[in-house]
Amino acid sequence: MHYKAKLQKVTNKPETFSYSQKKEFDVLTKAKEEANEADNMASVASRAAPLLQQAYGGRIEAGVKGLVGAVGISTEAKDANDRLNTLSQSLALNSPKFSGPTSDADAKRYDKAVGDLANPSVSLASKEAAIKDIQYLSQKAKAYAEQAEAHFYENNKSLRGFKFIAPPDPSENPYRR
């Protein structure tokens, strides 16, 4: 009985980390939180996709439909653009932090995509590309968190030697449509 009691005590003991392991575990936790935040923003961007066909699709269309809207006639395009504006503001206010494998370039890419999404003078193709950029950056943050966590536990609770392999970027593919 004494052996079983001792075994029970050891199995109920919480996992312990050294100081460096704790620091690296905190990096992992932060990366996972940021990946979740980016994933939430990607879903907000996905809600914008059906509005793109209805919203203003360039400078001329924005000018004509904006003039009609200014007269007081509400149009489907104006309503869609207003909803895109709201979604864009939500994306801007809740922008992910982009740490880890991401850089200033990724943060600037996200900001540009969010700005293009609600800009009435931006073409439909650019708005679709903006949604893809937001979704890709979310996928990149999620991939980093998953790869880092797998490396951490496979390498005796250490991130030493970790090399991130980013998912393929659809905007760099010359064959994409």
mmCIF file of C-alpha atoms in Angstrom:
data_model
loop_
_atom_site.group_PDB
_atom_site.id
_atom_site.type_symbol
_atom_site.label_atom_id
_atom_site.label_comp_id
_atom_site.label_asym_id
_atom_site.label_seq_id
_atom_site.Cartn_x
_atom_site.Cartn_y
_atom_site.Cartn_z
ATOM 1 C CA MET A 1 0.000 0.000 0.000
ATOM 2 C CA HIS A 2 2.829 2.370 0.731
ATOM 3 C CA TYR A 3 4.106 2.073 -2.869
ATOM 4 C CA LYS A 4 0.663 2.876 -4.338
ATOM 5 C CA ALA A 5 0.250 5.914 -2.092
ATOM 6 C CA LYS A 6 3.652 7.237 -3.149
ATOM 7 C CA LEU A 7 2.889 6.582 -6.842
ATOM 8 C CA GLN A 8 -0.436 8.405 -6.495
ATOM 9 C CA LYS A 9 1.311 11.387 -4.932
ATOM 10 C CA VAL A 10 3.859 11.571 -7.783
ATOM 11 C CA THR A 11 1.235 11.285 -10.544
ATOM 12 C CA ASN A 12 -0.875 14.084 -9.034
ATOM 13 C CA LYS A 13 2.114 16.407 -8.834
ATOM 14 C CA PRO A 14 1.892 19.362 -11.256
ATOM 15 C CA GLU A 15 4.419 19.614 -14.054
ATOM 16 C CA THR A 16 7.379 21.794 -13.142
ATOM 17 C CA PHE A 17 9.433 24.018 -15.418
ATOM 18 C CA SER A 18 12.881 25.506 -15.042
ATOM 19 C CA TYR A 19 13.189 29.284 -15.337
ATOM 20 C CA SER A 20 14.155 29.152 -19.027
ATOM 21 C CA GLN A 21 11.404 26.617 -19.764
ATOM 22 C CA LYS A 22 8.871 28.893 -18.067
ATOM 23 C CA LYS A 23 10.030 31.844 -20.212
ATOM 24 C CA GLU A 24 9.695 29.775 -23.383
ATOM 25 C CA PHE A 25 6.330 28.412 -22.250
ATOM 26 C CA ASP A 26 5.162 32.012 -21.815
ATOM 27 C CA VAL A 27 6.268 32.714 -25.416
ATOM 28 C CA LEU A 28 4.155 29.744 -26.535
ATOM 29 C CA THR A 29 1.139 30.889 -24.547
ATOM 30 C CA LYS A 30 1.393 34.385 -26.030
ATOM 31 C CA ALA A 31 1.727 32.959 -29.564
ATOM 32 C CA LYS A 32 -1.380 30.823 -29.054
ATOM 33 C CA GLU A 33 -3.379 33.811 -27.773
ATOM 34 C CA GLU A 34 -2.277 35.911 -30.750
ATOM 35 C CA ALA A 35 -3.164 33.060 -33.142
ATOM 36 C CA ASN A 36 -6.662 32.918 -31.633
ATOM 37 C CA GLU A 37 -7.002 36.694 -31.951
ATOM 38 C CA ALA A 38 -5.850 36.579 -35.592
ATOM 39 C CA ASP A 39 -8.257 33.709 -36.254
ATOM 40 C CA ASN A 40 -11.122 35.803 -34.869
ATOM 41 C CA MET A 41 -10.164 38.684 -37.161
ATOM 42 C CA ALA A 42 -10.020 36.312 -40.155
ATOM 43 C CA SER A 43 -13.596 35.257 -39.430
ATOM 44 C CA VAL A 44 -14.634 38.935 -39.280
ATOM 45 C CA ALA A 45 -12.953 39.445 -42.667
ATOM 46 C CA SER A 46 -14.824 36.419 -44.022
ATOM 47 C CA ARG A 47 -18.101 38.094 -43.098
ATOM 48 C CA ALA A 48 -17.082 40.969 -45.372
ATOM 49 C CA ALA A 49 -16.690 38.745 -48.458
ATOM 50 C CA PRO A 50 -20.391 38.607 -49.432
ATOM 51 C CA LEU A 51 -20.631 42.405 -49.151
ATOM 52 C CA LEU A 52 -17.891 43.045 -51.697
ATOM 53 C CA GLN A 53 -20.046 42.381 -54.756
ATOM 54 C CA GLN A 54 -22.647 44.865 -53.502
ATOM 55 C CA ALA A 55 -20.287 47.614 -52.298
ATOM 56 C CA TYR A 56 -18.648 50.356 -54.335
ATOM 57 C CA GLY A 57 -16.092 48.875 -56.730
ATOM 58 C CA GLY A 58 -13.866 51.735 -57.852
ATOM 59 C CA ARG A 59 -13.567 55.515 -58.027
ATOM 60 C CA ILE A 60 -16.189 56.134 -60.715
ATOM 61 C CA GLU A 61 -18.791 53.825 -59.206
ATOM 62 C CA ALA A 62 -18.109 55.248 -55.743
ATOM 63 C CA GLY A 63 -18.586 58.779 -57.098
ATOM 64 C CA VAL A 64 -21.868 58.044 -58.906
ATOM 65 C CA LYS A 65 -23.386 55.957 -56.117
ATOM 66 C CA GLY A 66 -22.062 58.342 -53.480
ATOM 67 C CA LEU A 67 -23.795 61.220 -55.257
ATOM 68 C CA VAL A 68 -27.074 59.270 -55.308
ATOM 69 C CA GLY A 69 -26.598 58.488 -51.607
ATOM 70 C CA ALA A 70 -25.897 62.147 -50.847
ATOM 71 C CA VAL A 71 -29.230 63.110 -52.386
ATOM 72 C CA GLY A 72 -30.842 60.898 -49.775
ATOM 73 C CA ILE A 73 -31.585 57.815 -51.817
ATOM 74 C CA SER A 74 -30.298 54.804 -49.959
ATOM 75 C CA THR A 75 -28.741 52.198 -52.197
ATOM 76 C CA GLU A 76 -27.730 48.601 -51.652
ATOM 77 C CA ALA A 77 -24.143 49.628 -52.439
ATOM 78 C CA LYS A 78 -24.165 52.362 -49.789
ATOM 79 C CA ASP A 79 -25.558 49.966 -47.178
ATOM 80 C CA ALA A 80 -22.960 47.331 -48.074
ATOM 81 C CA ASN A 81 -20.197 49.931 -47.938
ATOM 82 C CA ASP A 82 -21.399 51.114 -44.529
ATOM 83 C CA ARG A 83 -21.291 47.528 -43.222
ATOM 84 C CA LEU A 84 -17.810 47.073 -44.719
ATOM 85 C CA ASN A 85 -16.764 50.248 -42.928
ATOM 86 C CA THR A 86 -18.024 48.845 -39.619
ATOM 87 C CA LEU A 87 -16.222 45.523 -40.154
ATOM 88 C CA SER A 88 -13.046 47.368 -41.155
ATOM 89 C CA GLN A 89 -13.155 49.444 -37.963
ATOM 90 C CA SER A 90 -13.584 46.279 -35.917
ATOM 91 C CA LEU A 91 -10.591 44.713 -37.694
ATOM 92 C CA ALA A 92 -8.512 47.838 -37.070
ATOM 93 C CA LEU A 93 -9.405 48.120 -33.389
ATOM 94 C CA ASN A 94 -8.742 44.444 -32.684
ATOM 95 C CA SER A 95 -5.663 43.977 -34.848
ATOM 96 C CA PRO A 96 -3.424 41.096 -33.758
ATOM 97 C CA LYS A 97 -0.007 41.936 -32.297
ATOM 98 C CA PHE A 98 1.967 39.865 -34.851
ATOM 99 C CA SER A 99 4.927 38.752 -32.785
ATOM 100 C CA GLY A 100 7.060 35.686 -33.330
ATOM 101 C CA PRO A 101 7.650 34.983 -37.016
ATOM 102 C CA THR A 102 5.773 38.028 -38.147
ATOM 103 C CA SER A 103 7.383 41.326 -38.799
ATOM 104 C CA ASP A 104 6.664 44.989 -39.309
ATOM 105 C CA ALA A 105 5.956 44.080 -42.921
ATOM 106 C CA ASP A 106 3.164 41.737 -41.794
ATOM 107 C CA ALA A 107 1.678 44.410 -39.533
ATOM 108 C CA LYS A 108 1.802 46.942 -42.395
ATOM 109 C CA ARG A 109 0.267 44.367 -44.745
ATOM 110 C CA TYR A 110 -2.577 43.807 -42.273
ATOM 111 C CA ASP A 111 -3.161 47.560 -41.849
ATOM 112 C CA LYS A 112 -3.217 48.084 -45.629
ATOM 113 C CA ALA A 113 -5.663 45.190 -46.084
ATOM 114 C CA VAL A 114 -7.981 46.592 -43.417
ATOM 115 C CA GLY A 115 -7.820 50.041 -45.026
ATOM 116 C CA ASP A 116 -8.508 48.678 -48.520
ATOM 117 C CA LEU A 117 -11.492 46.693 -47.332
ATOM 118 C CA ALA A 118 -13.708 49.704 -46.636
ATOM 119 C CA ASN A 119 -12.173 52.161 -49.090
ATOM 120 C CA PRO A 120 -14.890 52.873 -51.680
ATOM 121 C CA SER A 121 -12.384 53.858 -54.352
ATOM 122 C CA VAL A 122 -10.507 50.539 -54.210
ATOM 123 C CA SER A 123 -11.347 47.939 -56.849
ATOM 124 C CA LEU A 124 -13.200 44.721 -56.103
ATOM 125 C CA ALA A 125 -10.087 42.661 -56.899
ATOM 126 C CA SER A 126 -8.053 44.663 -54.350
ATOM 127 C CA LYS A 127 -10.724 44.164 -51.694
ATOM 128 C CA GLU A 128 -10.765 40.413 -52.364
ATOM 129 C CA ALA A 129 -6.958 40.402 -52.077
ATOM 130 C CA ALA A 130 -7.271 42.277 -48.762
ATOM 131 C CA ILE A 131 -9.513 39.548 -47.332
ATOM 132 C CA LYS A 132 -7.045 36.880 -48.525
ATOM 133 C CA ASP A 133 -4.179 38.791 -46.875
ATOM 134 C CA ILE A 134 -6.004 38.965 -43.540
ATOM 135 C CA GLN A 135 -6.813 35.250 -43.735
ATOM 136 C CA TYR A 136 -3.232 34.361 -44.697
ATOM 137 C CA LEU A 137 -1.749 36.362 -41.812
ATOM 138 C CA SER A 138 -4.121 34.534 -39.466
ATOM 139 C CA GLN A 139 -3.045 31.197 -40.919
ATOM 140 C CA LYS A 140 0.622 32.198 -40.493
ATOM 141 C CA ALA A 141 0.134 33.107 -36.816
ATOM 142 C CA LYS A 142 -1.691 29.829 -36.197
ATOM 143 C CA ALA A 143 1.019 27.800 -37.978
ATOM 144 C CA TYR A 144 3.713 29.489 -35.870
ATOM 145 C CA ALA A 145 1.917 28.682 -32.614
ATOM 146 C CA GLU A 146 1.377 25.041 -33.615
ATOM 147 C CA GLN A 147 4.946 24.494 -34.857
ATOM 148 C CA ALA A 148 6.484 26.178 -31.813
ATOM 149 C CA GLU A 149 4.365 24.120 -29.415
ATOM 150 C CA ALA A 150 5.242 20.856 -31.185
ATOM 151 C CA HIS A 151 8.949 21.752 -31.132
ATOM 152 C CA PHE A 152 8.806 22.745 -27.464
ATOM 153 C CA TYR A 153 7.428 19.392 -26.315
ATOM 154 C CA GLU A 154 9.476 17.301 -28.747
ATOM 155 C CA ASN A 155 12.712 18.932 -27.589
ATOM 156 C CA ASN A 156 12.510 18.487 -23.845
ATOM 157 C CA LYS A 157 10.517 21.681 -23.233
ATOM 158 C CA SER A 158 12.864 23.941 -25.141
ATOM 159 C CA LEU A 159 12.495 26.215 -28.151
ATOM 160 C CA ARG A 160 16.227 26.086 -28.826
ATOM 161 C CA GLY A 161 16.841 25.368 -32.503
ATOM 162 C CA PHE A 162 13.249 26.102 -33.543
ATOM 163 C CA LYS A 163 12.873 27.188 -37.154
ATOM 164 C CA PHE A 164 9.493 28.373 -38.366
ATOM 165 C CA ILE A 165 8.301 27.228 -41.783
ATOM 166 C CA ALA A 166 5.660 29.666 -42.988
ATOM 167 C CA PRO A 167 2.717 28.399 -45.032
ATOM 168 C CA PRO A 168 2.862 29.345 -48.720
ATOM 169 C CA ASP A 169 1.796 32.936 -49.300
ATOM 170 C CA PRO A 170 -0.933 33.114 -51.937
ATOM 171 C CA SER A 171 0.068 36.653 -52.945
ATOM 172 C CA GLU A 172 3.548 35.452 -53.958
ATOM 173 C CA ASN A 173 2.210 32.720 -56.224
ATOM 174 C CA PRO A 174 2.393 33.879 -59.865
ATOM 175 C CA TYR A 175 -0.188 31.276 -60.897
ATOM 176 C CA ARG A 176 -2.933 32.316 -58.482
ATOM 177 C CA ARG A 177 -6.181 33.701 -59.811
#
